[in-house]
mmCIF file of C-alpha atoms and ligand atoms in Angstrom:
data_model
loop_
_atom_site.group_PDB
_atom_site.id
_atom_site.type_symbol
_atom_site.label_atom_id
_atom_site.label_comp_id
_atom_site.label_asym_id
_atom_site.label_seq_id
_atom_site.Cartn_x
_atom_site.Cartn_y
_atom_site.Cartn_z
ATOM 1 C CA MET F 1 -9.721 -5.305 -8.167
ATOM 2 C CA ALA F 2 -7.062 -6.988 -6.092
ATOM 3 C CA ALA F 3 -6.711 -10.732 -5.616
ATOM 4 C CA LYS F 4 -9.344 -11.661 -3.055
ATOM 5 C CA THR F 5 -8.980 -12.441 0.598
ATOM 6 C CA LYS F 6 -11.437 -14.986 1.974
ATOM 7 C CA LYS F 7 -13.523 -12.206 3.464
ATOM 8 C CA ALA F 8 -13.612 -10.105 0.342
ATOM 9 C CA ALA F 9 -17.033 -10.507 -1.179
ATOM 10 C CA ALA F 10 -19.883 -8.016 -1.412
ATOM 11 C CA PRO F 11 -22.515 -9.051 1.163
ATOM 12 C CA LYS F 12 -26.032 -9.734 -0.016
ATOM 13 C CA GLY F 13 -29.167 -8.111 1.364
ATOM 14 C CA GLY F 14 -27.639 -4.892 2.733
ATOM 15 C CA ARG F 15 -25.565 -6.650 5.407
ATOM 16 C CA LYS F 16 -22.725 -4.461 6.642
ATOM 17 C CA ILE F 17 -19.057 -5.431 6.341
ATOM 18 C CA PRO F 18 -17.164 -5.070 9.650
ATOM 19 C CA VAL F 19 -13.952 -3.074 9.363
ATOM 20 C CA THR F 20 -11.355 -2.438 12.055
ATOM 21 C CA LEU F 21 -10.692 1.289 12.078
ATOM 22 C CA ILE F 22 -7.350 2.484 13.460
ATOM 23 C CA PRO F 23 -7.194 6.298 13.225
ATOM 24 C CA GLY F 24 -3.563 6.205 14.379
ATOM 25 C CA ASP F 25 -1.258 9.006 15.494
ATOM 26 C CA GLY F 26 -0.618 12.651 14.594
ATOM 27 C CA ILE F 27 -2.810 13.705 11.667
ATOM 28 C CA GLY F 28 -4.323 10.173 11.608
ATOM 29 C CA PRO F 29 -7.570 11.079 13.426
ATOM 30 C CA GLU F 30 -8.114 14.154 11.199
ATOM 31 C CA VAL F 31 -7.642 12.336 7.897
ATOM 32 C CA THR F 32 -9.668 9.376 9.191
ATOM 33 C CA GLU F 33 -12.632 11.591 10.103
ATOM 34 C CA ALA F 34 -12.452 13.170 6.631
ATOM 35 C CA THR F 35 -12.306 9.744 4.961
ATOM 36 C CA LEU F 36 -15.300 8.456 6.937
ATOM 37 C CA GLU F 37 -17.367 11.411 5.697
ATOM 38 C CA VAL F 38 -16.558 10.449 2.112
ATOM 39 C CA LEU F 39 -17.281 6.750 2.759
ATOM 40 C CA ASP F 40 -20.659 7.710 4.263
ATOM 41 C CA ALA F 41 -21.436 9.982 1.302
ATOM 42 C CA VAL F 42 -20.748 7.186 -1.198
ATOM 43 C CA GLY F 43 -22.885 4.734 0.815
ATOM 44 C CA ALA F 44 -20.044 2.411 1.773
ATOM 45 C CA PRO F 45 -21.386 -0.798 3.351
ATOM 46 C CA PHE F 46 -19.031 -0.734 6.334
ATOM 47 C CA GLU F 47 -19.541 -0.863 10.081
ATOM 48 C CA TYR F 48 -16.518 0.169 12.097
ATOM 49 C CA GLU F 49 -14.783 -1.249 15.149
ATOM 50 C CA TRP F 50 -12.650 1.610 16.487
ATOM 51 C CA HIS F 51 -9.237 0.642 17.876
ATOM 52 C CA THR F 52 -5.854 2.114 18.719
ATOM 53 C CA ALA F 53 -2.227 1.317 17.874
ATOM 54 C CA GLY F 54 1.133 3.100 17.749
ATOM 55 C CA VAL F 55 1.815 5.885 20.239
ATOM 56 C CA THR F 56 -1.937 6.355 20.819
ATOM 57 C CA GLY F 57 -2.222 2.650 21.679
ATOM 58 C CA LEU F 58 0.701 2.963 24.063
ATOM 59 C CA LYS F 59 -0.797 6.024 25.781
ATOM 60 C CA LYS F 60 -4.371 4.760 26.011
ATOM 61 C CA GLU F 61 -3.900 1.027 26.489
ATOM 62 C CA GLY F 62 -0.272 0.639 27.477
ATOM 63 C CA ASP F 63 0.607 -1.224 24.241
ATOM 64 C CA PRO F 64 1.554 0.014 20.718
ATOM 65 C CA LEU F 65 -0.400 -2.930 19.330
ATOM 66 C CA PRO F 66 -3.130 -3.714 21.901
ATOM 67 C CA LYS F 67 -4.652 -7.193 22.058
ATOM 68 C CA ALA F 68 -8.130 -5.744 21.435
ATOM 69 C CA THR F 69 -6.894 -4.273 18.126
ATOM 70 C CA LEU F 70 -5.364 -7.587 17.030
ATOM 71 C CA ASP F 71 -8.505 -9.494 18.075
ATOM 72 C CA SER F 72 -10.646 -7.099 16.064
ATOM 73 C CA VAL F 73 -8.560 -7.569 12.881
ATOM 74 C CA ARG F 74 -8.684 -11.335 13.489
ATOM 75 C CA ARG F 75 -12.480 -11.061 13.456
ATOM 76 C CA THR F 76 -13.019 -8.541 10.666
ATOM 77 C CA ARG F 77 -9.995 -9.443 8.494
ATOM 78 C CA LEU F 78 -10.268 -5.967 7.041
ATOM 79 C CA ALA F 79 -8.798 -2.732 8.392
ATOM 80 C CA LEU F 80 -8.410 0.905 7.470
ATOM 81 C CA LYS F 81 -5.432 2.392 9.243
ATOM 82 C CA GLY F 82 -4.067 5.897 9.769
ATOM 83 C CA PRO F 83 -0.313 6.468 10.189
ATOM 84 C CA LEU F 84 1.371 5.038 13.258
ATOM 85 C CA ALA F 85 4.370 6.810 14.765
ATOM 86 C CA THR F 86 7.443 4.688 15.518
ATOM 87 C CA PRO F 87 10.318 5.877 17.706
ATOM 88 C CA VAL F 88 13.630 6.067 15.816
ATOM 89 C CA GLY F 89 16.548 4.031 17.215
ATOM 90 C CA GLY F 90 15.231 2.600 20.487
ATOM 91 C CA GLY F 91 11.644 2.210 21.712
ATOM 92 C CA PHE F 92 9.035 -0.229 20.452
ATOM 93 C CA ARG F 93 9.110 -2.144 17.171
ATOM 94 C CA SER F 94 7.040 -0.742 14.267
ATOM 95 C CA SER F 95 3.365 -1.687 14.734
ATOM 96 C CA ASN F 96 2.998 -1.522 10.939
ATOM 97 C CA VAL F 97 5.587 -4.259 10.431
ATOM 98 C CA ARG F 98 4.059 -6.332 13.254
ATOM 99 C CA LEU F 99 0.593 -6.093 11.684
ATOM 100 C CA ARG F 100 1.961 -7.271 8.322
ATOM 101 C CA GLU F 101 3.670 -10.232 9.955
ATOM 102 C CA GLU F 102 0.797 -11.108 12.291
ATOM 103 C CA PHE F 103 -1.736 -11.356 9.439
ATOM 104 C CA THR F 104 0.672 -12.629 6.736
ATOM 105 C CA LEU F 105 -0.030 -9.606 4.548
ATOM 106 C CA TYR F 106 2.409 -10.712 1.885
ATOM 107 C CA ALA F 107 1.455 -8.287 -0.884
ATOM 108 C CA ASN F 108 1.962 -4.553 -0.756
ATOM 109 C CA LEU F 109 -0.107 -3.034 -3.545
ATOM 110 C CA ARG F 110 0.909 0.510 -4.496
ATOM 111 C CA PRO F 111 -0.786 2.189 -7.439
ATOM 112 C CA ALA F 112 0.820 5.397 -8.756
ATOM 113 C CA ARG F 113 -1.496 7.512 -10.894
ATOM 114 C CA THR F 114 -1.116 11.125 -12.026
ATOM 115 C CA LEU F 115 -3.653 13.216 -10.112
ATOM 116 C CA ILE F 116 -2.487 16.700 -11.013
ATOM 117 C CA PRO F 117 -1.069 17.174 -14.522
ATOM 118 C CA GLY F 118 1.821 19.494 -15.233
ATOM 119 C CA GLY F 119 4.453 17.597 -13.261
ATOM 120 C CA ARG F 120 7.402 15.765 -14.752
ATOM 121 C CA TYR F 121 5.053 13.313 -16.488
ATOM 122 C CA ASP F 122 1.317 13.262 -17.200
ATOM 123 C CA ASN F 123 -1.000 10.271 -17.401
ATOM 124 C CA ILE F 124 1.117 7.898 -15.355
ATOM 125 C CA ASP F 125 -0.822 4.819 -14.319
ATOM 126 C CA LEU F 126 1.525 2.245 -12.787
ATOM 127 C CA VAL F 127 0.982 -0.458 -10.191
ATOM 128 C CA LEU F 128 3.760 -1.827 -8.043
ATOM 129 C CA VAL F 129 3.355 -5.133 -6.225
ATOM 130 C CA ARG F 130 5.972 -5.521 -3.510
ATOM 131 C CA GLU F 131 6.653 -8.717 -1.577
ATOM 132 C CA ASN F 132 6.031 -7.646 2.005
ATOM 133 C CA LEU F 133 7.413 -10.384 4.279
ATOM 134 C CA GLU F 134 10.626 -11.919 2.911
ATOM 135 C CA GLY F 135 13.974 -10.839 1.461
ATOM 136 C CA LEU F 136 16.430 -8.696 3.376
ATOM 137 C CA TYR F 137 13.671 -7.391 5.651
ATOM 138 C CA VAL F 138 13.492 -10.539 7.755
ATOM 139 C CA GLY F 139 15.950 -8.816 10.097
ATOM 140 C CA PHE F 140 18.621 -11.550 10.362
ATOM 141 C CA GLU F 141 21.509 -9.190 11.048
ATOM 142 C CA HIS F 142 24.576 -9.302 13.239
ATOM 143 C CA TYR F 143 28.098 -7.961 13.723
ATOM 144 C CA ILE F 144 31.396 -9.848 13.879
ATOM 145 C CA PRO F 145 34.060 -8.385 16.175
ATOM 146 C CA VAL F 146 37.646 -8.177 14.911
ATOM 147 C CA GLY F 147 40.417 -7.150 17.289
ATOM 148 C CA ASP F 148 39.141 -4.347 19.501
ATOM 149 C CA ASP F 149 36.321 -3.363 17.114
ATOM 150 C CA PRO F 150 33.096 -5.139 18.180
ATOM 151 C CA ARG F 151 31.404 -4.022 14.967
ATOM 152 C CA ALA F 152 34.173 -4.620 12.454
ATOM 153 C CA VAL F 153 31.930 -6.643 10.117
ATOM 154 C CA ALA F 154 28.159 -6.432 9.567
ATOM 155 C CA LEU F 155 26.201 -9.351 8.163
ATOM 156 C CA ALA F 156 22.628 -9.536 6.901
ATOM 157 C CA SER F 157 20.854 -12.596 5.497
ATOM 158 C CA GLY F 158 17.974 -12.352 3.062
ATOM 159 C CA VAL F 159 15.393 -15.108 2.878
ATOM 160 C CA ASN F 160 13.308 -15.704 -0.231
ATOM 161 C CA THR F 161 11.294 -18.866 -0.661
ATOM 162 C CA ARG F 162 9.970 -20.451 -3.845
ATOM 163 C CA ALA F 163 6.512 -20.495 -2.268
ATOM 164 C CA GLY F 164 6.791 -16.790 -1.378
ATOM 165 C CA GLY F 165 7.946 -15.888 -4.922
ATOM 166 C CA ARG F 166 5.132 -17.898 -6.469
ATOM 167 C CA ARG F 167 2.578 -16.356 -4.106
ATOM 168 C CA ILE F 168 3.538 -12.721 -4.834
ATOM 169 C CA CYS F 169 3.823 -13.305 -8.592
ATOM 170 C CA GLU F 170 0.446 -15.048 -8.684
ATOM 171 C CA PHE F 171 -0.978 -12.028 -6.861
ATOM 172 C CA ALA F 172 0.522 -9.655 -9.447
ATOM 173 C CA PHE F 173 -0.652 -11.626 -12.495
ATOM 174 C CA GLU F 174 -4.100 -12.137 -10.986
ATOM 175 C CA TYR F 175 -4.274 -8.415 -10.250
ATOM 176 C CA ALA F 176 -3.323 -7.665 -13.875
ATOM 177 C CA LEU F 177 -5.977 -10.036 -15.175
ATOM 178 C CA ARG F 178 -8.778 -8.690 -12.974
ATOM 179 C CA ASN F 179 -7.945 -5.079 -13.712
ATOM 180 C CA GLY F 180 -7.564 -5.165 -17.483
ATOM 181 C CA ARG F 181 -3.801 -4.720 -17.353
ATOM 182 C CA LYS F 182 -1.668 -6.194 -20.112
ATOM 183 C CA LYS F 183 1.851 -6.688 -18.830
ATOM 184 C CA VAL F 184 3.697 -7.727 -15.681
ATOM 185 C CA THR F 185 7.404 -6.922 -15.300
ATOM 186 C CA LEU F 186 9.476 -9.142 -12.994
ATOM 187 C CA VAL F 187 12.189 -7.019 -11.339
ATOM 188 C CA HIS F 188 15.231 -8.797 -9.874
ATOM 189 C CA LYS F 189 19.014 -8.797 -9.474
ATOM 190 C CA ALA F 190 19.568 -12.399 -10.449
ATOM 191 C CA ASN F 191 22.798 -11.556 -12.302
ATOM 192 C CA VAL F 192 24.512 -10.944 -8.932
ATOM 193 C CA LEU F 193 22.228 -12.291 -6.178
ATOM 194 C CA LYS F 194 21.836 -15.496 -8.128
ATOM 195 C CA ALA F 195 20.184 -17.528 -5.384
ATOM 196 C CA LEU F 196 18.250 -14.883 -3.439
ATOM 197 C CA THR F 197 16.612 -13.118 -6.361
ATOM 198 C CA GLY F 198 17.254 -15.872 -8.906
ATOM 199 C CA LEU F 199 14.723 -18.006 -7.039
ATOM 200 C CA PHE F 200 12.172 -15.185 -7.214
ATOM 201 C CA LEU F 201 12.771 -14.882 -10.972
ATOM 202 C CA GLU F 202 12.424 -18.637 -11.450
ATOM 203 C CA ALA F 203 9.105 -18.639 -9.597
ATOM 204 C CA GLY F 204 7.927 -15.579 -11.564
ATOM 205 C CA ARG F 205 8.738 -17.165 -14.941
ATOM 206 C CA GLU F 206 6.837 -20.294 -13.969
ATOM 207 C CA VAL F 207 3.763 -18.241 -12.955
ATOM 208 C CA ALA F 208 4.024 -16.091 -16.125
ATOM 209 C CA LYS F 209 3.651 -19.192 -18.349
ATOM 210 C CA ARG F 210 0.230 -19.875 -16.834
ATOM 211 C CA TYR F 211 -0.995 -16.404 -17.772
ATOM 212 C CA GLU F 212 0.284 -16.315 -21.384
ATOM 213 C CA SER F 213 -2.930 -17.806 -22.718
ATOM 214 C CA LYS F 214 -4.932 -15.304 -20.637
ATOM 215 C CA GLY F 215 -3.436 -12.354 -22.496
ATOM 216 C CA ILE F 216 -0.983 -11.133 -19.850
ATOM 217 C CA THR F 217 2.532 -10.728 -21.188
ATOM 218 C CA CYS F 218 5.591 -10.806 -18.999
ATOM 219 C CA ASP F 219 8.973 -9.178 -19.232
ATOM 220 C CA GLU F 220 11.979 -8.895 -16.947
ATOM 221 C CA ARG F 221 14.276 -6.114 -15.750
ATOM 222 C CA ILE F 222 17.328 -5.975 -13.533
ATOM 223 C CA ILE F 223 16.573 -3.557 -10.694
ATOM 224 C CA ASP F 224 19.171 -0.921 -11.592
ATOM 225 C CA ALA F 225 18.128 -0.777 -15.243
ATOM 226 C CA CYS F 226 14.493 -0.705 -14.157
ATOM 227 C CA ALA F 227 15.090 2.341 -11.938
ATOM 228 C CA MET F 228 16.695 4.212 -14.813
ATOM 229 C CA GLN F 229 14.001 3.221 -17.307
ATOM 230 C CA LEU F 230 11.226 4.269 -14.923
ATOM 231 C CA VAL F 231 12.734 7.750 -14.815
ATOM 232 C CA MET F 232 13.440 7.916 -18.591
ATOM 233 C CA ASN F 233 10.192 6.403 -19.887
ATOM 234 C CA PRO F 234 7.707 5.150 -17.266
ATOM 235 C CA TYR F 235 5.050 4.456 -19.916
ATOM 236 C CA GLN F 236 6.776 1.203 -20.900
ATOM 237 C CA PHE F 237 5.659 -0.313 -17.564
ATOM 238 C CA ASP F 238 2.232 -1.494 -16.434
ATOM 239 C CA VAL F 239 2.318 -3.802 -13.374
ATOM 240 C CA ILE F 240 5.694 -4.349 -11.686
ATOM 241 C CA VAL F 241 6.306 -7.176 -9.216
ATOM 242 C CA THR F 242 9.448 -7.462 -7.138
ATOM 243 C CA THR F 243 11.046 -8.518 -3.862
ATOM 244 C CA ASN F 244 10.798 -6.616 -0.582
ATOM 245 C CA LEU F 245 13.765 -4.210 -0.623
ATOM 246 C CA PHE F 246 13.573 -3.409 -4.361
ATOM 247 C CA GLY F 247 9.823 -2.909 -3.987
ATOM 248 C CA ASP F 248 10.303 -0.529 -1.085
ATOM 249 C CA ILE F 249 12.611 1.650 -3.174
ATOM 250 C CA LEU F 250 10.719 1.452 -6.473
ATOM 251 C CA SER F 251 7.354 2.255 -4.882
ATOM 252 C CA ASP F 252 8.759 5.552 -3.600
ATOM 253 C CA LEU F 253 10.327 6.189 -7.001
ATOM 254 C CA ASN F 254 6.902 5.664 -8.619
ATOM 255 C CA ALA F 255 5.265 7.978 -6.069
ATOM 256 C CA GLY F 256 7.883 10.587 -7.000
ATOM 257 C CA LEU F 257 6.863 10.278 -10.669
ATOM 258 C CA VAL F 258 3.327 11.392 -9.777
ATOM 259 C CA GLY F 259 4.075 14.141 -7.273
ATOM 260 C CA GLY F 260 5.253 12.494 -4.055
ATOM 261 C CA LEU F 261 4.262 10.269 -1.179
ATOM 262 C CA GLY F 262 1.536 12.609 0.129
ATOM 263 C CA MET F 263 -0.910 11.336 -2.477
ATOM 264 C CA ALA F 264 -0.041 7.646 -2.379
ATOM 265 C CA PRO F 265 -2.485 4.978 -1.177
ATOM 266 C CA ALA F 266 -1.553 1.393 -0.327
ATOM 267 C CA GLY F 267 -3.037 -1.979 0.461
ATOM 268 C CA ASN F 268 -1.321 -4.691 2.515
ATOM 269 C CA ILE F 269 -3.022 -7.834 1.372
ATOM 270 C CA GLY F 270 -2.884 -11.464 2.472
ATOM 271 C CA LYS F 271 -4.953 -14.592 1.973
ATOM 272 C CA ASP F 272 -6.971 -14.038 5.130
ATOM 273 C CA ALA F 273 -6.834 -10.299 5.782
ATOM 274 C CA ALA F 274 -6.151 -6.905 4.232
ATOM 275 C CA ILE F 275 -5.139 -3.576 5.728
ATOM 276 C CA PHE F 276 -5.417 -0.339 3.739
ATOM 277 C CA GLU F 277 -3.408 2.764 4.630
ATOM 278 C CA ALA F 278 -1.987 6.009 3.297
ATOM 279 C CA VAL F 279 1.722 5.801 2.590
ATOM 280 C CA HIS F 280 2.588 9.049 4.420
ATOM 281 C CA GLY F 281 3.396 9.205 8.135
ATOM 282 C CA SER F 282 1.801 10.902 11.130
ATOM 283 C CA ALA F 283 3.108 14.391 10.158
ATOM 284 C CA PRO F 284 3.640 15.582 13.750
ATOM 285 C CA ASP F 285 4.573 19.070 12.471
ATOM 286 C CA ILE F 286 0.993 19.779 11.311
ATOM 287 C CA ALA F 287 -1.008 17.460 13.612
ATOM 288 C CA GLY F 288 -4.072 19.090 15.173
ATOM 289 C CA LYS F 289 -3.944 22.142 12.883
ATOM 290 C CA GLY F 290 -6.718 20.975 10.567
ATOM 291 C CA VAL F 291 -4.609 21.424 7.422
ATOM 292 C CA ALA F 292 -3.621 17.822 6.613
ATOM 293 C CA ASN F 293 -4.355 16.467 3.153
ATOM 294 C CA PRO F 294 -6.753 13.496 3.591
ATOM 295 C CA LEU F 295 -6.557 12.446 -0.073
ATOM 296 C CA ALA F 296 -4.207 9.476 0.361
ATOM 297 C CA LEU F 297 -6.356 7.817 3.020
ATOM 298 C CA MET F 298 -9.477 8.519 0.936
ATOM 299 C CA LEU F 299 -7.823 6.742 -2.017
ATOM 300 C CA SER F 300 -6.820 3.871 0.298
ATOM 301 C CA ALA F 301 -10.468 3.607 1.371
ATOM 302 C CA ALA F 302 -11.402 3.479 -2.338
ATOM 303 C CA MET F 303 -8.944 0.566 -2.733
ATOM 304 C CA MET F 304 -10.701 -1.130 0.200
ATOM 305 C CA LEU F 305 -14.101 -0.666 -1.470
ATOM 306 C CA ASP F 306 -12.678 -2.153 -4.651
ATOM 307 C CA HIS F 307 -11.178 -5.041 -2.701
ATOM 308 C CA VAL F 308 -14.512 -6.060 -1.195
ATOM 309 C CA GLY F 309 -16.311 -5.896 -4.523
ATOM 310 C CA TYR F 310 -17.700 -2.355 -4.638
ATOM 311 C CA GLN F 311 -15.874 -1.204 -7.779
ATOM 312 C CA GLU F 312 -18.478 1.374 -8.751
ATOM 313 C CA LYS F 313 -18.289 3.109 -5.359
ATOM 314 C CA ALA F 314 -14.492 2.984 -5.464
ATOM 315 C CA LYS F 315 -14.493 4.663 -8.887
ATOM 316 C CA ARG F 316 -16.900 7.342 -7.634
ATOM 317 C CA VAL F 317 -14.519 8.263 -4.814
ATOM 318 C CA GLN F 318 -11.544 8.379 -7.220
ATOM 319 C CA LYS F 319 -13.471 10.464 -9.751
ATOM 320 C CA ALA F 320 -14.700 12.862 -7.053
ATOM 321 C CA ILE F 321 -11.105 13.452 -5.935
ATOM 322 C CA ASP F 322 -9.985 13.999 -9.557
ATOM 323 C CA ASP F 323 -12.799 16.513 -10.107
ATOM 324 C CA VAL F 324 -12.113 18.380 -6.868
ATOM 325 C CA LEU F 325 -8.427 18.723 -7.744
ATOM 326 C CA LEU F 326 -8.816 19.499 -11.446
ATOM 327 C CA LYS F 327 -12.234 21.085 -11.995
ATOM 328 C CA ASP F 328 -12.974 22.726 -8.631
ATOM 329 C CA LYS F 329 -9.279 23.425 -8.079
ATOM 330 C CA VAL F 330 -9.725 22.857 -4.346
ATOM 331 C CA ARG F 331 -6.372 21.728 -2.917
ATOM 332 C CA THR F 332 -4.719 21.599 0.464
ATOM 333 C CA GLY F 333 -1.543 23.532 1.310
ATOM 334 C CA ASP F 334 0.851 20.673 0.513
ATOM 335 C CA LEU F 335 -0.476 20.779 -3.082
ATOM 336 C CA GLY F 336 -0.137 24.543 -3.325
ATOM 337 C CA GLY F 337 -3.785 25.258 -2.478
ATOM 338 C CA LYS F 338 -5.503 27.149 0.323
ATOM 339 C CA ALA F 339 -8.113 24.634 1.498
ATOM 340 C CA ASN F 340 -7.962 23.123 4.961
ATOM 341 C CA THR F 341 -8.890 19.494 5.656
ATOM 342 C CA LYS F 342 -12.590 20.256 6.220
ATOM 343 C CA GLN F 343 -12.958 22.403 3.072
ATOM 344 C CA PHE F 344 -11.279 19.769 0.922
ATOM 345 C CA THR F 345 -13.460 17.043 2.456
ATOM 346 C CA ARG F 346 -16.637 19.062 1.899
ATOM 347 C CA ALA F 347 -15.695 19.463 -1.771
ATOM 348 C CA VAL F 348 -15.110 15.698 -2.201
ATOM 349 C CA VAL F 349 -18.384 14.854 -0.414
ATOM 350 C CA ALA F 350 -20.272 17.256 -2.726
ATOM 351 C CA ARG F 351 -18.730 15.604 -5.810
ATOM 352 C CA VAL F 352 -19.366 12.063 -4.546
ATOM 353 C CA LYS F 353 -23.021 12.853 -4.001
HETATM 354 P P1 LIG J 401 5.597 12.105 7.405
HETATM 355 O O1 LIG J 401 5.004 11.503 6.165
HETATM 356 O O2 LIG J 401 4.780 12.033 8.630
HETATM 357 O O3 LIG J 401 5.919 13.661 7.129
HETATM 358 C C1 LIG J 401 6.831 14.134 6.136
HETATM 359 C C2 LIG J 401 6.390 15.543 5.675
HETATM 360 O O4 LIG J 401 5.214 15.425 4.854
HETATM 361 C C3 LIG J 401 6.009 16.474 6.840
HETATM 362 O O5 LIG J 401 6.412 17.776 6.547
HETATM 363 C C4 LIG J 401 4.492 16.395 6.884
HETATM 364 O O6 LIG J 401 3.881 17.555 7.386
HETATM 365 C C5 LIG J 401 4.146 16.166 5.412
HETATM 366 N N1 LIG J 401 2.913 15.372 5.283
HETATM 367 C C6 LIG J 401 2.785 14.029 5.461
HETATM 368 N N2 LIG J 401 1.525 13.653 5.274
HETATM 369 C C7 LIG J 401 0.841 14.771 4.964
HETATM 370 C C8 LIG J 401 -0.525 15.030 4.664
HETATM 371 N N3 LIG J 401 -1.436 14.041 4.631
HETATM 372 N N4 LIG J 401 -0.912 16.294 4.395
HETATM 373 C C9 LIG J 401 -0.012 17.302 4.416
HETATM 374 N N5 LIG J 401 1.295 17.132 4.692
HETATM 375 C C10 LIG J 401 1.713 15.884 4.965
HETATM 376 O O7 LIG J 401 7.024 11.423 7.598
HETATM 377 P P2 LIG J 401 8.002 11.467 8.879
HETATM 378 O O8 LIG J 401 8.015 12.855 9.432
HETATM 379 O O9 LIG J 401 9.238 10.840 8.389
HETATM 380 O O10 LIG J 401 7.358 10.474 9.928
HETATM 381 C C11 LIG J 401 6.600 10.889 11.062
HETATM 382 C C12 LIG J 401 6.143 9.649 11.832
HETATM 383 O O11 LIG J 401 5.270 8.851 11.009
HETATM 384 C C13 LIG J 401 7.292 8.742 12.264
HETATM 385 O O12 LIG J 401 7.056 8.300 13.585
HETATM 386 C C14 LIG J 401 7.214 7.569 11.298
HETATM 387 O O13 LIG J 401 7.693 6.367 11.877
HETATM 388 C C15 LIG J 401 5.722 7.502 11.033
HETATM 389 N N6 LIG J 401 5.372 6.859 9.726
HETATM 390 C C16 LIG J 401 4.320 6.020 9.725
HETATM 391 C C17 LIG J 401 3.892 5.431 8.526
HETATM 392 C C18 LIG J 401 2.706 4.502 8.535
HETATM 393 O O14 LIG J 401 2.075 4.321 9.561
HETATM 394 N N7 LIG J 401 2.369 3.870 7.418
HETATM 395 C C19 LIG J 401 4.566 5.737 7.335
HETATM 396 C C20 LIG J 401 5.644 6.632 7.374
HETATM 397 C C21 LIG J 401 6.044 7.199 8.583
#
């Protein structure tokens, strides 16, 4: 179970938990419909407020992040989101990034677990906690002209705060504690970026001391060594916590260890709100064809169940997906199977029940 947001507690007496539902763009509506069937089958205690964002928001409401969508998340503090398309180069700013900033979703939680054995490694079970708001992603960038070249020099400033480092490391250690994990690895580059990532490391060490007596050990890796060691022997890691840019790269590396981004779920979690989403994009090449793999959003929905205190239901969804892939051998085209979205969903619903 993840560190809790204020809203995250199982309601008593059968009361429903409001969730903002953003089906998103491209294959988003297809994988969302599939995920809702599974949530219904497992008896998830959610009631949905349907809203738009991304290109769909722009088309339907004239805004890639409509006010009604933001107001809904402000109310519910919990959202399940399909992929949102972002124009490359020009156009509007990523609605995903805006949502993270708007609701201070400082932790990006990315589990990577082997679903289909026979790949490079079996039995991988890693969790990456990425700082989501600071570092080099704050977007303080500019050029310095020299002579007749207006872009002769490019500058970027990273911003890490002690409070931000403490907050993300506390999240990671608390996650480890609540989920029976044993070790947290602090990943940094404090040998070179002595201030920017040194401050993160300092905050992490301070947090680690508080968890020693609770049975969570801590170790440290420099980012480059960590990348190599993840490829050579990923089993030496358990929970990894790191700054924004390193986390972005390592979370894709971890997804690669278990078969790629198509199967990766994620949670963007803050003190007051949480948004769960699949890591993949809107897959415009297969949108509307009914062949998309809905597994990643289903696993993200399982993370959401876990987050609000329904661990048993979350485990049932995960187990149903494992059984469908391994015992029933029902898989979508991207995983080498023949099932379409509906057939895969039907198989998961049957297993959940
Ligand atoms: P993509 O993930 O949409 O697609 C990459 C490839 O993977 C495509 O061939 C696609 O068909 C396949 N694929 C992705 N998800 C799949 C699924 N569930 N089942 C089967 N096949 C799947 O990446 P892209 O093409 O780089 O991005 C397309 C759009 O999505 C862009 O506008 C991008 O900005 C956006 N995007 C959004 C998010 C998000 O909202 N979290 C994340 C990544 C990309």
